PDB file of C-alpha atoms in Angstrom:
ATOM      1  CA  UNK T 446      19.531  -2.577 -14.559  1.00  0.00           C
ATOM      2  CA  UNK T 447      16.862  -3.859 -17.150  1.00  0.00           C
ATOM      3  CA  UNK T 448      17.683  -6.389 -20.253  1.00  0.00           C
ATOM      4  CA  UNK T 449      15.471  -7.529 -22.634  1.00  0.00           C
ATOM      5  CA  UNK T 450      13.176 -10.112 -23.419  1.00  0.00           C
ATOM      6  CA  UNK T 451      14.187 -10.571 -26.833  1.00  0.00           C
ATOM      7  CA  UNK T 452      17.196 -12.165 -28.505  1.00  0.00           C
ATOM      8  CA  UNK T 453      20.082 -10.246 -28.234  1.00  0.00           C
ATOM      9  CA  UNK T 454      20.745  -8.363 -31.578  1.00  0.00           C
ATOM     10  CA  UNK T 455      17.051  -9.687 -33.048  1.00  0.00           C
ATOM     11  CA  UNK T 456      15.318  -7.261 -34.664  1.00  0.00           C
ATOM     12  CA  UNK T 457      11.567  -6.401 -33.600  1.00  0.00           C
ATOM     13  CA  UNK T 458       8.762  -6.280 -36.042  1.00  0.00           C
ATOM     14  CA  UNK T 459       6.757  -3.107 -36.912  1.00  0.00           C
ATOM     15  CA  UNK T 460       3.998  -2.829 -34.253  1.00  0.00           C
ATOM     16  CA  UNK T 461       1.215  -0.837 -33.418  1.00  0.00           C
ATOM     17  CA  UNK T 462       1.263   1.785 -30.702  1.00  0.00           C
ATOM     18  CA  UNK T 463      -1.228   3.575 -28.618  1.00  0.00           C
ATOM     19  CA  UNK T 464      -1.002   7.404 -28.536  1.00  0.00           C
ATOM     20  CA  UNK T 465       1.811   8.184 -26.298  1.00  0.00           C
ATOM     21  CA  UNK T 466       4.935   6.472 -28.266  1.00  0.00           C
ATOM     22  CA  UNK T 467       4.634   5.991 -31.714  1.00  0.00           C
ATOM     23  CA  UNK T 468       8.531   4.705 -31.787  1.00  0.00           C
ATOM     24  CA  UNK T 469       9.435   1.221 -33.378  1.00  0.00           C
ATOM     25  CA  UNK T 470      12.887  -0.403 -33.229  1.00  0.00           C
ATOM     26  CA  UNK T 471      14.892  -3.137 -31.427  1.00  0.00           C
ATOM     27  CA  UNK T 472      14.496  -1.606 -27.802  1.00  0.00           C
ATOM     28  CA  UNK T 473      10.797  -2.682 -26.531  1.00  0.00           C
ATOM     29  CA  UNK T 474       7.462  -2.213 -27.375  1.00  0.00           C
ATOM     30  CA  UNK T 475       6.503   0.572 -26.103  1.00  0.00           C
ATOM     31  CA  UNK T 476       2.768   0.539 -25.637  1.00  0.00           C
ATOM     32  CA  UNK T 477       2.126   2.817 -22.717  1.00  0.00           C
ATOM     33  CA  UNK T 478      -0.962   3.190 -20.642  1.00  0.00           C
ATOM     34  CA  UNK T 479      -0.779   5.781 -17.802  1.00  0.00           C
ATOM     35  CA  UNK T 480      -2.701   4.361 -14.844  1.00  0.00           C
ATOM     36  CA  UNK T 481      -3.428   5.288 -11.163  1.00  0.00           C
ATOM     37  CA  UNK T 482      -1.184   2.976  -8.167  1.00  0.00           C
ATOM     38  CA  UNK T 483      -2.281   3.539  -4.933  1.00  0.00           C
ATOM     39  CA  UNK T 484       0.405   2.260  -2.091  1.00  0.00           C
ATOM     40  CA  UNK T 485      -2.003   3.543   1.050  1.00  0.00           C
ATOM     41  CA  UNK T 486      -1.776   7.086   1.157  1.00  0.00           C
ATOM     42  CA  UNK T 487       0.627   7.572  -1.865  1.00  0.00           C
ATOM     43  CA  UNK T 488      -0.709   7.684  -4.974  1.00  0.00           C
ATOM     44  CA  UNK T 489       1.059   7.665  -8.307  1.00  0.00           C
ATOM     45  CA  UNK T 490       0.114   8.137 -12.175  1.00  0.00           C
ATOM     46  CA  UNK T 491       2.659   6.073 -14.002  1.00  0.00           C
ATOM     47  CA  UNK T 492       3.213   5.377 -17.692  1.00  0.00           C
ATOM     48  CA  UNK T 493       4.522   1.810 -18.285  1.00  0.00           C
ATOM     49  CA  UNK T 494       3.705  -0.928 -20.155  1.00  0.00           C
ATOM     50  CA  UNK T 495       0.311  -2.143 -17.496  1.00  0.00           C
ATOM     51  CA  UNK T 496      -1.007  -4.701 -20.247  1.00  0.00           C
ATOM     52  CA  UNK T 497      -0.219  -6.849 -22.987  1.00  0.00           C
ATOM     53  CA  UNK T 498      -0.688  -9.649 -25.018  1.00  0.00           C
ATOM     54  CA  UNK T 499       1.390 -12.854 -24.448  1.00  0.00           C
ATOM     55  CA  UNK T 500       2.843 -12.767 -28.144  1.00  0.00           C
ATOM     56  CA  UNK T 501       4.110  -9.197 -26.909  1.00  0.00           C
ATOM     57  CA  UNK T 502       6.120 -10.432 -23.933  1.00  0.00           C
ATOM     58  CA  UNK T 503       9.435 -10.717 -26.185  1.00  0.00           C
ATOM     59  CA  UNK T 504       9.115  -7.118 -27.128  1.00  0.00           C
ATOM     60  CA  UNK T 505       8.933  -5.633 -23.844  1.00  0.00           C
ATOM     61  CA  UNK T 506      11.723  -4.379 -21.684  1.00  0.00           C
ATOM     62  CA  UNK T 507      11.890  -5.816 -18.157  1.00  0.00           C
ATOM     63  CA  UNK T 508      12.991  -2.022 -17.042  1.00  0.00           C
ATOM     64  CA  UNK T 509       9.338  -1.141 -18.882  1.00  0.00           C
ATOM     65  CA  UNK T 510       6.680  -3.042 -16.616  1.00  0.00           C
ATOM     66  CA  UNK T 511       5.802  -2.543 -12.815  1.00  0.00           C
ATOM     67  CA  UNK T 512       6.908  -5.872 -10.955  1.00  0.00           C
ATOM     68  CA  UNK T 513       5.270  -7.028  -7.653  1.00  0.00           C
ATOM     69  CA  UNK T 514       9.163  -6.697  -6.430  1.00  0.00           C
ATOM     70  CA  UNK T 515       8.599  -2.922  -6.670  1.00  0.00           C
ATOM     71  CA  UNK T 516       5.001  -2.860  -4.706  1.00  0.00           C
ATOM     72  CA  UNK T 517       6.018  -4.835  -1.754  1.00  0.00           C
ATOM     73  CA  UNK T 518       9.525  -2.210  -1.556  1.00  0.00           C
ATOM     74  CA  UNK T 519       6.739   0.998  -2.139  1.00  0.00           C
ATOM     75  CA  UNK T 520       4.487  -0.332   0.890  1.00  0.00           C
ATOM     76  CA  UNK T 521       7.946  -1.439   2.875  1.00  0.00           C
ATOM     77  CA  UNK T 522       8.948   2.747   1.978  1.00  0.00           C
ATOM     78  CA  UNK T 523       5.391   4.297   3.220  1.00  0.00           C
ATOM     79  CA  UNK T 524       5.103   1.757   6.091  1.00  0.00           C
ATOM     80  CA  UNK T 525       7.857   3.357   7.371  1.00  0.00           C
ATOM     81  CA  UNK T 526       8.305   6.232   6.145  1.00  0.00           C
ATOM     82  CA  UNK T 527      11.398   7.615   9.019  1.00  0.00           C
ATOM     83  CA  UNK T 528      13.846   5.542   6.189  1.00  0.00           C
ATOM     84  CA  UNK T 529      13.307   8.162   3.701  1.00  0.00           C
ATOM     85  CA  UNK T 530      12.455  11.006   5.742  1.00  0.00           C
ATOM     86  CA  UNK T 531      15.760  10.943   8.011  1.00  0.00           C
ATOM     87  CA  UNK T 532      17.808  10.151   5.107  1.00  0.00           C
ATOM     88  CA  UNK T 533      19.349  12.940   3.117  1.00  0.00           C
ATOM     89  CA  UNK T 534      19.790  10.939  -0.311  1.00  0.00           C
ATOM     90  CA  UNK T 535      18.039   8.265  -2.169  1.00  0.00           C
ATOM     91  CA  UNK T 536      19.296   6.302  -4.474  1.00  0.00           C
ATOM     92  CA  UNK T 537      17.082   3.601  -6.781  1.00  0.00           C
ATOM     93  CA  UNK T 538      19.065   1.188  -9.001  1.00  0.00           C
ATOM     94  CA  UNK T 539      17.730  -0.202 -12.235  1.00  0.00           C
ATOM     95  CA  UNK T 540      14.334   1.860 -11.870  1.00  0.00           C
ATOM     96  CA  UNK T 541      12.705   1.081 -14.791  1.00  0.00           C
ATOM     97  CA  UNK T 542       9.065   3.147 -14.859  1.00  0.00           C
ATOM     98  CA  UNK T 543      10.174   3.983 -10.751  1.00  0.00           C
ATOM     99  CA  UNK T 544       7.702   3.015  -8.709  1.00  0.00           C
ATOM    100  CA  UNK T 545       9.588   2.717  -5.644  1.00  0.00           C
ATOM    101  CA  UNK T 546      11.974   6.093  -6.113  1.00  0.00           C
ATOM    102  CA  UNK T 547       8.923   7.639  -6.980  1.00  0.00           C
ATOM    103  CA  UNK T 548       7.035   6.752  -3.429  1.00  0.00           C
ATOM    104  CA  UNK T 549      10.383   7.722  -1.824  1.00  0.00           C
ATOM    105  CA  UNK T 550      10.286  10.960  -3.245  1.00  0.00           C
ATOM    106  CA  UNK T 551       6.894  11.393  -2.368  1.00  0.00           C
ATOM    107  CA  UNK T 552       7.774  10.490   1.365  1.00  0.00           C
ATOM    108  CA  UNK T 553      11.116  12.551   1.448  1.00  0.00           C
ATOM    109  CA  UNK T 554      11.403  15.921   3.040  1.00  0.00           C
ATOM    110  CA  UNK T 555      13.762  17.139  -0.221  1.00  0.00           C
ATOM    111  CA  UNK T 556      13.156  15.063  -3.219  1.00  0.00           C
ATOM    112  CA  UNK T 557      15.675  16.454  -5.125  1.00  0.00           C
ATOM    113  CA  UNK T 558      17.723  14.480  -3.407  1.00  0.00           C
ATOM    114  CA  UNK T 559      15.671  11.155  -4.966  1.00  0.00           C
ATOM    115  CA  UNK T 560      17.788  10.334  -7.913  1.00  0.00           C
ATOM    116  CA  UNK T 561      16.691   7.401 -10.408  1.00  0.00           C
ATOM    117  CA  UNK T 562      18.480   5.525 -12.323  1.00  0.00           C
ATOM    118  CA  UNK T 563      18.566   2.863 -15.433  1.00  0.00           C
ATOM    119  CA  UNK T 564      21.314   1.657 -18.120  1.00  0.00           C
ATOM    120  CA  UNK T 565      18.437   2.187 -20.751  1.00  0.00           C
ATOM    121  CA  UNK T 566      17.898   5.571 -22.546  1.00  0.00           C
ATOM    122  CA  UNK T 567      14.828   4.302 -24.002  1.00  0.00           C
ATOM    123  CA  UNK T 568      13.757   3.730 -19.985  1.00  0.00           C
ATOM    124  CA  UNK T 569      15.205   7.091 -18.237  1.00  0.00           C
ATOM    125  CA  UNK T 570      12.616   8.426 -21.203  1.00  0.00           C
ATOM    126  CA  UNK T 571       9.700   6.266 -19.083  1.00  0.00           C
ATOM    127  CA  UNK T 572      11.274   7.712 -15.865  1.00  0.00           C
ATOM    128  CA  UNK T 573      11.244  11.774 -17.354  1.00  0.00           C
ATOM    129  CA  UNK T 574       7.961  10.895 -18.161  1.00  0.00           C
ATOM    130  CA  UNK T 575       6.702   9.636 -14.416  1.00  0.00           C
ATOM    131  CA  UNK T 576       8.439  12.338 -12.867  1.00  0.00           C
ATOM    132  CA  UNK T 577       6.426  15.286 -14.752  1.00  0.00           C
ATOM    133  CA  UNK T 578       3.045  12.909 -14.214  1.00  0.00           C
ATOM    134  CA  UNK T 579       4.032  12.909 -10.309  1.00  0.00           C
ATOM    135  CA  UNK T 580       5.814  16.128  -9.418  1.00  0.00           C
ATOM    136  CA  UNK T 581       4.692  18.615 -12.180  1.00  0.00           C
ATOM    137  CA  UNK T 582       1.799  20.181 -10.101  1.00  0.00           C
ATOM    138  CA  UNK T 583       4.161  23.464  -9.393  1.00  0.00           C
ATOM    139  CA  UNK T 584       7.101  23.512 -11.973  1.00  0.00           C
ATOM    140  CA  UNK T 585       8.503  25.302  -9.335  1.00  0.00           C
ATOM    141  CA  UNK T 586       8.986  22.825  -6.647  1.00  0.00           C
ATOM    142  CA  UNK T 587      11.692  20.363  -5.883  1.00  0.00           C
ATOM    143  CA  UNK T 588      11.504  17.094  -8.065  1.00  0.00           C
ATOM    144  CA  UNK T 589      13.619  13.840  -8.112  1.00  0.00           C
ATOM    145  CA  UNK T 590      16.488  13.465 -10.702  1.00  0.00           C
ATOM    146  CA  UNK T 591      17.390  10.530 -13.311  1.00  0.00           C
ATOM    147  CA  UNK T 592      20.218   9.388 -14.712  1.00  0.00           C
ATOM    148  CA  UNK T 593      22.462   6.800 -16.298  1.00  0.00           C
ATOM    149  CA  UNK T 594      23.700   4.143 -14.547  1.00  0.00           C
ATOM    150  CA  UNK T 595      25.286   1.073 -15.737  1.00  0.00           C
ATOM    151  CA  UNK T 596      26.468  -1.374 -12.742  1.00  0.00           C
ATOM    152  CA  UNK T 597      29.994  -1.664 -12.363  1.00  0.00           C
ATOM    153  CA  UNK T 598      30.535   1.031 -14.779  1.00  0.00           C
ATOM    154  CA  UNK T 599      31.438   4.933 -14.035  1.00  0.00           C
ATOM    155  CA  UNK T 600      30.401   4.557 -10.285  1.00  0.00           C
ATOM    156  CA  UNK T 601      33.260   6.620  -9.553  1.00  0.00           C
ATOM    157  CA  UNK T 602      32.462   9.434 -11.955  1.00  0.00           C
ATOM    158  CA  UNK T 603      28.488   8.828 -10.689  1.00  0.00           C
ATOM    159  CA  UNK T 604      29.491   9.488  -7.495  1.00  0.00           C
ATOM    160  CA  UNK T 605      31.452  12.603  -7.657  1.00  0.00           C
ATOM    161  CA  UNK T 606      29.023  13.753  -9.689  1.00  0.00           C
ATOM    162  CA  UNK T 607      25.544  12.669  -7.482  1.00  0.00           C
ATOM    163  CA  UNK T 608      27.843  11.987  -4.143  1.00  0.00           C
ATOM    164  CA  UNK T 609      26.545   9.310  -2.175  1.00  0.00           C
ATOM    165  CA  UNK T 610      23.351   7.664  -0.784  1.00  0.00           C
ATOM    166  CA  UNK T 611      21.986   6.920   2.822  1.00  0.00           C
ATOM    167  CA  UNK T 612      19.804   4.625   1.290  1.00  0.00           C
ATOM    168  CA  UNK T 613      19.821   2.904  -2.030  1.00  0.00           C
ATOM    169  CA  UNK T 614      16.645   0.955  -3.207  1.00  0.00           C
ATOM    170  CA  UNK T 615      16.319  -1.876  -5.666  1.00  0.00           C
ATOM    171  CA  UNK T 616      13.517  -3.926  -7.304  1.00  0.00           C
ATOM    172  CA  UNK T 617      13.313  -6.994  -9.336  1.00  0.00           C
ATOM    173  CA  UNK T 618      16.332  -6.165 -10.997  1.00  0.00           C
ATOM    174  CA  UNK T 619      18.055  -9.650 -10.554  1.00  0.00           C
ATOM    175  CA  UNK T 620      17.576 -12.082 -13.607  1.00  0.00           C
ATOM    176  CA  UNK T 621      21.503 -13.225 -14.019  1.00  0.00           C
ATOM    177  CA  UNK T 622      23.932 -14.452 -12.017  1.00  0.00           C
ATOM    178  CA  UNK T 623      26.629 -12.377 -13.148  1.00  0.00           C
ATOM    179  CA  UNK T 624      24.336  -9.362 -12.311  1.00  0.00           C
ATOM    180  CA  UNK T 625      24.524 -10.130  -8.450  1.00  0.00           C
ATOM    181  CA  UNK T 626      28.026  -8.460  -7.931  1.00  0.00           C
ATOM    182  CA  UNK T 627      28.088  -5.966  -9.972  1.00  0.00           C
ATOM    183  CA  UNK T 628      24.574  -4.838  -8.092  1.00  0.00           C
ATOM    184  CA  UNK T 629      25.866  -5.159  -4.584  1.00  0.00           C
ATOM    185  CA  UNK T 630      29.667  -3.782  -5.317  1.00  0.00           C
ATOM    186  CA  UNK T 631      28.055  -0.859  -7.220  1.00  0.00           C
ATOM    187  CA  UNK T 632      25.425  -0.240  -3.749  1.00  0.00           C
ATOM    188  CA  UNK T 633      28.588  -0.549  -1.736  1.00  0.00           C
ATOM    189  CA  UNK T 634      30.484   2.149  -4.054  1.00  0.00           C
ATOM    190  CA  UNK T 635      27.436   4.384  -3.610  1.00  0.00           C
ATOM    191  CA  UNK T 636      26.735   4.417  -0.032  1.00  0.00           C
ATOM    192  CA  UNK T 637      27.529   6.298   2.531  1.00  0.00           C
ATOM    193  CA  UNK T 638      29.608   6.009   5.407  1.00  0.00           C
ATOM    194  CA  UNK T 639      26.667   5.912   7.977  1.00  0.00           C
ATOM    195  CA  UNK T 640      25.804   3.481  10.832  1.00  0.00           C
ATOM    196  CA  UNK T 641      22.257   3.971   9.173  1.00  0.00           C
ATOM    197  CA  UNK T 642      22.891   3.588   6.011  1.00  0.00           C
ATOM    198  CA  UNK T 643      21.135   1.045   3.972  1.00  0.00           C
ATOM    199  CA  UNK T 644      20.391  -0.882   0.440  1.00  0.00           C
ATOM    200  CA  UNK T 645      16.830  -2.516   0.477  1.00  0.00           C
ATOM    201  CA  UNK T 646      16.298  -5.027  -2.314  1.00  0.00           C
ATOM    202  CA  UNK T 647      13.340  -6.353  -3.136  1.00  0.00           C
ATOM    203  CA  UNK T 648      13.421  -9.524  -5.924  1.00  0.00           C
ATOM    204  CA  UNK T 649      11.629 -12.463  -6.825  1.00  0.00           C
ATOM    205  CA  UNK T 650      13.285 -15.450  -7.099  1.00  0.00           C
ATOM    206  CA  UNK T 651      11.442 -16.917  -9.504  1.00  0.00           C
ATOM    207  CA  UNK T 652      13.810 -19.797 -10.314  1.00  0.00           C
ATOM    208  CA  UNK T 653      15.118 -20.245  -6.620  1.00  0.00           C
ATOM    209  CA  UNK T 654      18.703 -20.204  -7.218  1.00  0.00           C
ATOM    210  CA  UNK T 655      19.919 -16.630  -6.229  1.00  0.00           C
ATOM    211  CA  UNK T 656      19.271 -16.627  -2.830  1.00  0.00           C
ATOM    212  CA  UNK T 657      22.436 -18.241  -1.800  1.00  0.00           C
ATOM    213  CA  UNK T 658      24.729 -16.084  -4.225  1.00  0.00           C
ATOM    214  CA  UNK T 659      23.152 -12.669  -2.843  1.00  0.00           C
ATOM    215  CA  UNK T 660      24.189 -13.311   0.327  1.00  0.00           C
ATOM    216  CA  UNK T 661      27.375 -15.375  -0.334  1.00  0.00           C
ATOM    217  CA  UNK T 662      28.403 -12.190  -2.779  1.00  0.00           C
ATOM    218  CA  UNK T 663      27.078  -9.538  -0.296  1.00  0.00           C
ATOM    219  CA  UNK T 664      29.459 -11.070   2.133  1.00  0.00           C
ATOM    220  CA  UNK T 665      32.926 -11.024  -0.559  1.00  0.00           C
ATOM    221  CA  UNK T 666      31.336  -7.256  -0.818  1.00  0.00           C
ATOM    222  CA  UNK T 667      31.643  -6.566   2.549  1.00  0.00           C
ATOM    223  CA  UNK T 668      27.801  -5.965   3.339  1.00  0.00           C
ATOM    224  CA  UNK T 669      25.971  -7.260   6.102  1.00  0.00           C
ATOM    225  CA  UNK T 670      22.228  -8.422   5.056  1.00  0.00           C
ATOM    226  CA  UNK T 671      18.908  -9.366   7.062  1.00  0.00           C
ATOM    227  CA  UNK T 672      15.884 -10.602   5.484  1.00  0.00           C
ATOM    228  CA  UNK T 673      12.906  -8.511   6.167  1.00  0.00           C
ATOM    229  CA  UNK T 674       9.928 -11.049   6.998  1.00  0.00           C
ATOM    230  CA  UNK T 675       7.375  -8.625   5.322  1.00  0.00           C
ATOM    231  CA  UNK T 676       4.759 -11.169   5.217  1.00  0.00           C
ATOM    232  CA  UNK T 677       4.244 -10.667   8.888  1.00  0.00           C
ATOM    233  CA  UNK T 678       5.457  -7.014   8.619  1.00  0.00           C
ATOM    234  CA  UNK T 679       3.317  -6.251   6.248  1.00  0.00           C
ATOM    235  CA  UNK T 680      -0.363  -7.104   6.411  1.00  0.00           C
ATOM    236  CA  UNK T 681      -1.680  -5.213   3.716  1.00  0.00           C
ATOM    237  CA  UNK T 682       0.416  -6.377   1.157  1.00  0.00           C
ATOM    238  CA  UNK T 683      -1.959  -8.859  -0.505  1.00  0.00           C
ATOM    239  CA  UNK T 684      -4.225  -5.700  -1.145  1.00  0.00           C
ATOM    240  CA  UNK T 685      -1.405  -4.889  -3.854  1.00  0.00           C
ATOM    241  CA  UNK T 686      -0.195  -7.776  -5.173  1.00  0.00           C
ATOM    242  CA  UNK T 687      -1.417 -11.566  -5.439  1.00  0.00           C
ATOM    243  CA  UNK T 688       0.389 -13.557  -3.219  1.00  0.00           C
ATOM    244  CA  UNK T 689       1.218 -15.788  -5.902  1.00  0.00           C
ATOM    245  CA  UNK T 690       3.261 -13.015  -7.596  1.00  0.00           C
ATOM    246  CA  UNK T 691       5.208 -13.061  -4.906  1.00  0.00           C
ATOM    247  CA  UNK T 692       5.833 -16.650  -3.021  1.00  0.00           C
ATOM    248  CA  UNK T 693       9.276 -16.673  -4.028  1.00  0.00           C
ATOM    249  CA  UNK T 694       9.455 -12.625  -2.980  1.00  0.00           C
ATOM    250  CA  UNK T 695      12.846 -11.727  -0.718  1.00  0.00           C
ATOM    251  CA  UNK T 696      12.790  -8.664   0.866  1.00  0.00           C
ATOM    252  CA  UNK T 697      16.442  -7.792   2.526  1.00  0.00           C
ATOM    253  CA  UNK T 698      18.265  -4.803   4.059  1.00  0.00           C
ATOM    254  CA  UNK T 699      22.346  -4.546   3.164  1.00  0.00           C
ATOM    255  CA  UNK T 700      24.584  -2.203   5.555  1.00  0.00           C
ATOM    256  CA  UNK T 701      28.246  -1.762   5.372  1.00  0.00           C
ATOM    257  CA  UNK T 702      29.995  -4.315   7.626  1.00  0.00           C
ATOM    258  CA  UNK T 703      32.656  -3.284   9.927  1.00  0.00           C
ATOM    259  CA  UNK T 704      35.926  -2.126   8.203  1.00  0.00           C
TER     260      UNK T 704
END
């Protein structure tokens, strides 16, 4: 799920856009770059917004940037790679550009079965892009899916429609409190009925005051949770982020708790 950074309702100025969006309106500022993001041995050519101005901060959709949140959960993915590989559907919630669905798919045996998805039209547009830049080599081959997804909304229908997920992935995509439920219920709705199965969120805490609610609200879900120390597990991860970006970083795996 992404919101923006602007007023609800205000209306954006005019602005000036490089060559790949040349769209105006209330929804972001889209000023797209498409650059190279190397997570070891995966790399990726993503469109997103990779720069801009402090004055343009207000303009930009959340669901339109690349987070640290989403490069700690891409090296988590291809440091071990048997969580994609022996699952037989993938899930990411509130992808934005897709950074971590997109290593996924890259890692999975049948990426077809990687589906993406946001609440913004004007961000499953970023995501159709970053699927052709990634997985457009043979228009042949398999490819991962997007679609719509608003939390707590349609799950049903989603799922009848997409079925459910072994494992569900989520980055940065906590910013309200009243967010926290309808992400974990919806990840509940949407997984499967495995042992293995798993949701693996990735946020900052930037304000240190979620912590408690995730797991007090995973709990009322009915979802088990263990923070992933991935400091320790992962070594490498300062070669992708700053570790200031991410000193208030969680990392945590959800299952299904005993019925």
């Amino acid at each position: 799920m992404t919101s923006t950074l602007s007023k609800e309702g205000e209306e954006l100025p005019d602005v000036q856009f490089n060559h790949l969006s040349t769209r105006t309106g209330t929804l972001g500022l889209q000023k797209y770059t498409l650059e190279e993001v190397k997570i070891k041995d995966v790399v990726l050519r993503l469109v997103a917004v990779h720069q801009m101005e402090m004055r343009e901060a207000h303009l930009v959709l959340t669901g339109q940037r690349i987070w640290p949140a989403a490069k700690v959960l891409g090296l988590y993915l291809v440091e071990n790679p048997d969580i994609v590989q022996s699952a037989g559907s993938v899930l990411e919630l509130g992808a934005g550009p897709g950074l971590p669905g997109l290593v996924a798919a890259k890692l999975a045996p049948q990426p077809e079965r990687v589906v993406l998805t946001d609440n913004k039209d004007l961000v499953l547009d970023l995501l159709e892009k970053n699927i052709v830049k990634n997985f457009n080599d043979d228009p042949m081959a398999d490819k991962p899916r997007c679609s719509h997804l608003e939390w707590g909304k349609g799950v049903a229908d989603f799922r009848d429609q997409h079925g459910g997920f072994d494992v569900i992935l989520a980055s940065d995509v906590i910013y309200h409190r009243p967010d926290i439920p309808l992400l974990l219920q919806t990840a509940r709705d949407l997984l499967n009925d495995k042992p293995t199965s798993v949701l693996l969120l990735s946020y900052n805490d930037r304000a240190k005051i979620f912590q408690q609610t995730v797991k007090e609200t995973a709990a009322e879900c009915g979802l088990e949770w263990t923070d992933i120390p991935f400091r320790e597990l992962l070594p490498d991860f300062s070669q992708i982020v700053h570790p200031d970006e991410v000193r208030h970083l969680h990392l945590m795996v959800f299952m299904k708790g005993a019925s």
